[in-house]
mmCIF file of C-alpha atoms in Angstrom:
data_model
loop_
_atom_site.group_PDB
_atom_site.id
_atom_site.type_symbol
_atom_site.label_atom_id
_atom_site.label_comp_id
_atom_site.label_asym_id
_atom_site.label_seq_id
_atom_site.Cartn_x
_atom_site.Cartn_y
_atom_site.Cartn_z
ATOM 1 C CA MET Y 25 33.710 71.833 -81.624
ATOM 2 C CA GLU Y 26 31.904 67.790 -81.084
ATOM 3 C CA ILE Y 27 30.141 68.541 -78.175
ATOM 4 C CA GLU Y 28 28.411 71.069 -79.473
ATOM 5 C CA ALA Y 29 26.943 69.371 -82.116
ATOM 6 C CA ASP Y 30 26.245 66.994 -80.386
ATOM 7 C CA MET Y 31 24.382 68.627 -77.766
ATOM 8 C CA LEU Y 32 22.693 70.503 -81.353
ATOM 9 C CA GLY Y 33 21.896 67.475 -82.645
ATOM 10 C CA LYS Y 34 19.892 66.332 -79.603
ATOM 11 C CA LYS Y 35 17.765 69.539 -79.697
ATOM 12 C CA THR Y 36 17.314 68.835 -83.064
ATOM 13 C CA ASP Y 37 15.989 65.085 -82.266
ATOM 14 C CA ARG Y 38 13.821 66.773 -79.657
ATOM 15 C CA GLU Y 39 12.194 69.521 -81.409
ATOM 16 C CA SER Y 40 11.333 66.979 -83.879
ATOM 17 C CA SER Y 41 9.717 64.454 -81.450
ATOM 18 C CA ASN Y 42 7.724 67.608 -79.778
ATOM 19 C CA LYS Y 43 6.371 68.133 -83.204
ATOM 20 C CA LYS Y 44 5.092 64.727 -84.248
ATOM 21 C CA LEU Y 45 3.795 64.364 -80.587
ATOM 22 C CA LEU Y 46 2.179 67.928 -80.995
ATOM 23 C CA THR Y 47 0.589 66.628 -84.416
ATOM 24 C CA GLN Y 48 -0.284 63.535 -83.075
ATOM 25 C CA LEU Y 49 -2.459 65.201 -80.595
ATOM 26 C CA GLU Y 50 -4.431 67.377 -82.790
ATOM 27 C CA PHE Y 51 -5.623 65.042 -85.049
ATOM 28 C CA TYR Y 52 -6.756 63.283 -82.584
ATOM 29 C CA PHE Y 53 -8.736 66.145 -81.378
ATOM 30 C CA SER Y 54 -9.380 67.206 -85.365
ATOM 31 C CA ASP Y 55 -12.584 66.803 -87.003
ATOM 32 C CA GLU Y 56 -11.496 64.409 -89.459
ATOM 33 C CA ASN Y 57 -10.513 62.073 -86.984
ATOM 34 C CA LEU Y 58 -14.066 62.573 -84.459
ATOM 35 C CA ILE Y 59 -15.863 62.443 -87.845
ATOM 36 C CA ASN Y 60 -14.597 57.903 -88.115
ATOM 37 C CA ASP Y 61 -13.706 57.878 -84.338
ATOM 38 C CA LYS Y 62 -16.821 56.450 -82.321
ATOM 39 C CA PHE Y 63 -14.420 56.409 -79.549
ATOM 40 C CA MET Y 64 -12.985 59.785 -78.961
ATOM 41 C CA LYS Y 65 -16.787 61.583 -79.588
ATOM 42 C CA ARG Y 66 -18.339 59.695 -77.112
ATOM 43 C CA LEU Y 67 -15.725 60.774 -74.667
ATOM 44 C CA ILE Y 68 -15.251 64.314 -76.119
ATOM 45 C CA THR Y 69 -19.733 65.068 -76.685
ATOM 46 C CA ASN Y 70 -20.184 63.458 -72.702
ATOM 47 C CA ASP Y 71 -18.200 64.931 -71.132
ATOM 48 C CA ASN Y 72 -19.350 68.481 -69.155
ATOM 49 C CA GLU Y 73 -15.804 70.250 -70.874
ATOM 50 C CA LYS Y 74 -16.015 68.467 -74.245
ATOM 51 C CA GLY Y 75 -12.356 67.448 -72.989
ATOM 52 C CA ILE Y 76 -10.653 64.147 -72.485
ATOM 53 C CA GLU Y 77 -7.925 62.834 -69.718
ATOM 54 C CA ILE Y 78 -4.319 62.722 -70.926
ATOM 55 C CA GLN Y 79 -4.211 59.216 -69.115
ATOM 56 C CA THR Y 80 -6.068 58.087 -71.949
ATOM 57 C CA ILE Y 81 -4.271 59.833 -74.209
ATOM 58 C CA LEU Y 82 -1.880 57.777 -72.944
ATOM 59 C CA LYS Y 83 -3.549 54.239 -72.859
ATOM 60 C CA PHE Y 84 -3.104 55.370 -77.029
ATOM 61 C CA ASN Y 85 -0.362 52.913 -78.556
ATOM 62 C CA LYS Y 86 0.716 55.958 -81.131
ATOM 63 C CA ILE Y 87 1.404 58.639 -77.496
ATOM 64 C CA LYS Y 88 3.235 55.616 -75.955
ATOM 65 C CA ASN Y 89 5.640 54.309 -78.816
ATOM 66 C CA LEU Y 90 6.560 57.964 -78.884
ATOM 67 C CA ILE Y 91 6.776 59.337 -74.859
ATOM 68 C CA GLY Y 92 6.023 56.367 -72.638
ATOM 69 C CA SER Y 93 3.130 56.873 -70.511
ATOM 70 C CA ASP Y 94 5.021 57.749 -67.411
ATOM 71 C CA GLU Y 95 5.283 61.174 -64.852
ATOM 72 C CA LYS Y 96 7.160 62.560 -67.821
ATOM 73 C CA ALA Y 97 5.172 62.139 -70.363
ATOM 74 C CA VAL Y 98 1.749 63.781 -68.798
ATOM 75 C CA LYS Y 99 5.489 66.949 -68.746
ATOM 76 C CA LYS Y 100 5.575 66.257 -71.577
ATOM 77 C CA ILE Y 101 2.407 66.470 -72.944
ATOM 78 C CA LYS Y 102 1.411 69.635 -70.655
ATOM 79 C CA LYS Y 103 4.024 71.235 -72.336
ATOM 80 C CA VAL Y 104 4.301 70.875 -76.323
ATOM 81 C CA ILE Y 105 -0.085 72.054 -75.549
ATOM 82 C CA GLN Y 106 0.919 75.069 -75.265
ATOM 83 C CA LEU Y 107 2.536 75.618 -78.851
ATOM 84 C CA SER Y 108 -1.245 74.515 -80.464
ATOM 85 C CA ASP Y 109 -3.334 76.807 -81.455
ATOM 86 C CA LYS Y 110 -6.214 74.392 -82.114
ATOM 87 C CA ILE Y 111 -6.031 72.730 -78.413
ATOM 88 C CA LYS Y 112 -5.964 73.672 -75.226
ATOM 89 C CA LEU Y 113 -5.650 71.841 -71.626
ATOM 90 C CA ASN Y 114 -8.375 72.660 -68.471
ATOM 91 C CA ALA Y 115 -7.959 75.070 -65.648
ATOM 92 C CA ASN Y 116 -6.628 72.319 -63.818
ATOM 93 C CA LYS Y 117 -4.167 70.485 -66.225
ATOM 94 C CA THR Y 118 -5.822 67.144 -66.447
ATOM 95 C CA LYS Y 119 -7.270 67.415 -69.444
ATOM 96 C CA ILE Y 120 -7.064 68.249 -72.910
ATOM 97 C CA LEU Y 121 -9.632 70.532 -74.538
ATOM 98 C CA ARG Y 122 -10.555 71.912 -78.303
ATOM 99 C CA ILE Y 123 -10.332 75.526 -78.998
ATOM 100 C CA ASN Y 124 -13.065 76.007 -81.586
ATOM 101 C CA LYS Y 125 -16.109 73.531 -80.760
ATOM 102 C CA PHE Y 126 -16.389 69.957 -82.772
ATOM 103 C CA ASP Y 127 -19.963 71.581 -84.731
ATOM 104 C CA PRO Y 128 -21.419 67.681 -86.231
ATOM 105 C CA ASN Y 129 -23.257 69.822 -88.928
ATOM 106 C CA THR Y 130 -20.760 72.265 -90.499
ATOM 107 C CA ASN Y 131 -20.182 71.955 -94.435
ATOM 108 C CA LEU Y 132 -16.687 70.142 -93.732
ATOM 109 C CA ILE Y 133 -18.109 67.824 -91.819
ATOM 110 C CA LYS Y 134 -21.682 66.843 -94.042
ATOM 111 C CA ASN Y 135 -19.632 66.560 -96.888
ATOM 112 C CA VAL Y 136 -16.994 64.365 -95.833
ATOM 113 C CA ASP Y 137 -17.437 61.378 -98.305
ATOM 114 C CA ASP Y 138 -17.427 63.395 -101.478
ATOM 115 C CA ARG Y 139 -13.886 64.337 -100.413
ATOM 116 C CA THR Y 140 -12.908 60.939 -98.962
ATOM 117 C CA ILE Y 141 -11.672 57.661 -101.930
ATOM 118 C CA TYR Y 142 -12.120 54.688 -101.252
ATOM 119 C CA VAL Y 143 -8.262 53.110 -102.211
ATOM 120 C CA GLU Y 144 -7.388 48.622 -102.799
ATOM 121 C CA ASN Y 145 -5.250 46.720 -102.863
ATOM 122 C CA ILE Y 146 -2.380 48.101 -100.878
ATOM 123 C CA PRO Y 147 0.049 46.051 -98.733
ATOM 124 C CA ASN Y 148 -1.055 45.137 -95.190
ATOM 125 C CA ASN Y 149 1.813 46.104 -93.598
ATOM 126 C CA VAL Y 150 1.857 49.609 -95.161
ATOM 127 C CA THR Y 151 1.957 52.342 -92.572
ATOM 128 C CA HIS Y 152 -0.422 55.871 -92.413
ATOM 129 C CA GLU Y 153 2.605 58.030 -93.443
ATOM 130 C CA THR Y 154 4.178 56.131 -96.476
ATOM 131 C CA LEU Y 155 0.108 56.509 -97.610
ATOM 132 C CA LYS Y 156 -0.180 60.042 -96.633
ATOM 133 C CA THR Y 157 3.370 60.671 -98.368
ATOM 134 C CA LEU Y 158 2.131 59.155 -101.575
ATOM 135 C CA PHE Y 159 -1.508 59.957 -101.463
ATOM 136 C CA SER Y 160 -0.535 63.859 -100.430
ATOM 137 C CA ARG Y 161 1.156 64.711 -104.063
ATOM 138 C CA GLU Y 162 -2.648 65.032 -105.060
ATOM 139 C CA GLY Y 163 -3.417 67.467 -103.318
ATOM 140 C CA LYS Y 164 -3.815 68.214 -98.494
ATOM 141 C CA VAL Y 165 -4.918 64.834 -97.349
ATOM 142 C CA VAL Y 166 -5.823 65.223 -93.465
ATOM 143 C CA ASN Y 167 -6.987 62.210 -92.596
ATOM 144 C CA VAL Y 168 -5.858 58.053 -93.139
ATOM 145 C CA SER Y 169 -7.568 55.071 -91.852
ATOM 146 C CA ILE Y 170 -6.074 52.094 -92.645
ATOM 147 C CA PRO Y 171 -8.919 48.643 -91.127
ATOM 148 C CA LYS Y 172 -7.072 46.264 -89.544
ATOM 149 C CA ASN Y 173 -7.803 42.824 -88.650
ATOM 150 C CA LYS Y 174 -6.927 41.078 -85.334
ATOM 151 C CA ASP Y 175 -3.550 40.759 -85.940
ATOM 152 C CA LYS Y 176 -3.420 44.457 -85.998
ATOM 153 C CA THR Y 177 -2.350 43.805 -90.130
ATOM 154 C CA GLY Y 178 -4.499 46.014 -92.867
ATOM 155 C CA LYS Y 179 -7.171 44.478 -94.263
ATOM 156 C CA GLY Y 180 -5.607 45.556 -97.841
ATOM 157 C CA PHE Y 181 -7.765 47.927 -98.240
ATOM 158 C CA ALA Y 182 -7.414 52.281 -96.685
ATOM 159 C CA PHE Y 183 -9.800 55.807 -97.710
ATOM 160 C CA ILE Y 184 -7.873 58.899 -98.328
ATOM 161 C CA THR Y 185 -9.751 61.757 -97.106
ATOM 162 C CA TYR Y 186 -9.080 65.325 -98.720
ATOM 163 C CA GLU Y 187 -9.762 68.992 -97.295
ATOM 164 C CA LYS Y 188 -11.236 69.957 -101.014
ATOM 165 C CA ALA Y 189 -13.610 66.972 -103.048
ATOM 166 C CA GLU Y 190 -11.391 67.841 -106.466
ATOM 167 C CA GLU Y 191 -8.334 66.637 -105.144
ATOM 168 C CA ALA Y 192 -10.505 63.323 -104.599
ATOM 169 C CA GLU Y 193 -10.860 63.485 -107.680
ATOM 170 C CA LYS Y 194 -7.970 64.281 -108.994
ATOM 171 C CA ALA Y 195 -6.703 61.503 -106.958
ATOM 172 C CA ILE Y 196 -8.930 58.732 -108.252
ATOM 173 C CA LYS Y 197 -7.665 59.400 -112.040
ATOM 174 C CA THR Y 198 -4.876 60.213 -111.411
ATOM 175 C CA LEU Y 199 -3.500 56.975 -108.644
ATOM 176 C CA ASN Y 200 -6.164 54.220 -109.892
ATOM 177 C CA ASN Y 201 -4.691 51.449 -111.702
ATOM 178 C CA ILE Y 202 -1.116 51.813 -110.696
ATOM 179 C CA ILE Y 203 1.831 50.303 -108.551
ATOM 180 C CA PRO Y 204 3.810 52.737 -106.748
ATOM 181 C CA ASN Y 205 7.277 53.208 -106.365
ATOM 182 C CA GLU Y 206 6.282 52.855 -102.265
ATOM 183 C CA PHE Y 207 4.425 49.550 -102.814
ATOM 184 C CA LEU Y 208 7.629 48.096 -103.968
ATOM 185 C CA LYS Y 209 9.555 48.076 -101.543
ATOM 186 C CA TRP Y 210 7.580 45.357 -100.446
ATOM 187 C CA GLY Y 211 9.932 43.087 -103.121
ATOM 188 C CA THR Y 212 8.377 40.031 -104.486
ATOM 189 C CA GLY Y 213 7.744 38.179 -101.414
ATOM 190 C CA HIS Y 214 4.292 40.158 -101.426
ATOM 191 C CA ASP Y 215 1.766 40.091 -103.930
ATOM 192 C CA ILE Y 216 1.299 43.401 -104.541
ATOM 193 C CA LYS Y 217 -1.235 44.929 -107.534
ATOM 194 C CA ALA Y 218 -2.730 48.526 -109.076
ATOM 195 C CA LEU Y 219 -4.425 50.282 -106.765
ATOM 196 C CA LYS Y 220 -7.533 50.176 -107.155
ATOM 197 C CA ILE Y 221 -9.799 53.828 -106.416
ATOM 198 C CA ILE Y 222 -13.984 54.913 -106.456
ATOM 199 C CA SER Y 223 -14.886 57.118 -104.525
ATOM 200 C CA LYS Y 224 -16.135 56.491 -100.560
ATOM 201 C CA SER Y 225 -20.273 57.933 -102.235
ATOM 202 C CA SER Y 226 -19.317 54.466 -105.177
ATOM 203 C CA TRP Y 227 -18.241 52.848 -102.329
ATOM 204 C CA LEU Y 228 -20.748 53.118 -100.100
ATOM 205 C CA GLU Y 229 -22.771 52.286 -102.319
ATOM 206 C CA MET Y 230 -21.671 48.960 -103.689
ATOM 207 C CA LYS Y 231 -21.461 48.406 -99.768
ATOM 208 C CA GLU Y 232 -25.733 48.921 -99.755
ATOM 209 C CA GLU Y 233 -26.482 46.806 -102.469
ATOM 210 C CA PHE Y 234 -24.309 44.345 -101.723
ATOM 211 C CA LYS Y 235 -25.665 43.245 -98.539
ATOM 212 C CA LYS Y 236 -29.837 44.098 -99.813
ATOM 213 C CA LEU Y 237 -28.350 40.667 -102.503
ATOM 214 C CA LYS Y 238 -26.840 38.911 -99.454
ATOM 215 C CA LYS Y 239 -30.167 39.650 -97.882
ATOM 216 C CA GLU Y 240 -31.574 38.489 -100.854
ATOM 217 C CA LEU Y 241 -29.842 35.166 -100.646
ATOM 218 C CA GLN Y 242 -30.677 34.730 -97.582
ATOM 219 C CA GLU Y 243 -34.501 34.628 -97.606
ATOM 220 C CA ASP Y 244 -34.455 31.995 -100.729
ATOM 221 C CA ASN Y 245 -32.599 30.146 -98.813
ATOM 222 C CA MET Y 246 -34.849 29.726 -96.353
ATOM 223 C CA ASP Y 247 -37.764 29.700 -98.919
ATOM 224 C CA ILE Y 248 -35.545 26.496 -100.019
ATOM 225 C CA PHE Y 249 -35.306 24.756 -96.768
ATOM 226 C CA ALA Y 250 -38.820 25.329 -95.785
ATOM 227 C CA ASN Y 251 -39.827 23.728 -99.205
ATOM 228 C CA CYS Y 252 -37.900 21.099 -98.613
ATOM 229 C CA LEU Y 253 -39.227 20.761 -95.118
ATOM 230 C CA SER Y 254 -42.563 20.810 -96.381
ATOM 231 C CA GLY Y 255 -41.848 18.074 -99.392
ATOM 232 C CA SER Y 256 -40.627 15.903 -97.131
ATOM 233 C CA ASN Y 257 -43.386 15.308 -94.928
#
């Protein structure tokens, strides 16, 4: 009985690992990721078969952490892709391709900013999984983006993309100005603040205003500097 239980446990772990691998692979090729991932988008756009080499995918950190990067990893990728209805292998089984063509002009992609929220005051070491779980309360989260510093720590903000614009609006109303329980596990050693959430559209407008103001200040400083130089002659 113990042997059977052990075998069952290993099978469950293996199935869980395969599911995580397939989910990650499908995400890399999803519309939501290709909207923001310039590297993946460029590879797919420039490739005649619209696919990406398996060897390239094996260099991605999340894939390496899941299955490594040896020949066994290649075999695992080829095996799990057979279960997908979103991605497939090319004829030579060396590349991963989308089953449906990526169209940058679809409404899904055009209105992505309306479905995305900007979230500030998140812990620097928060994970994608934690944010996805938190924000999935208000709707279906299709993408989580956490900008990183050079040392791989988070910058304290993130972008969460929902399937529908009304879900993003609900998240802003429900989760703004609260401290989620998920963040309390980091303890008092971290400066935990209430979330500040606005739509990505509003964030982009504020960003443009800031850039204009910065440019105006630089121009004003240049004028002051020029006047000082002329006055000293």
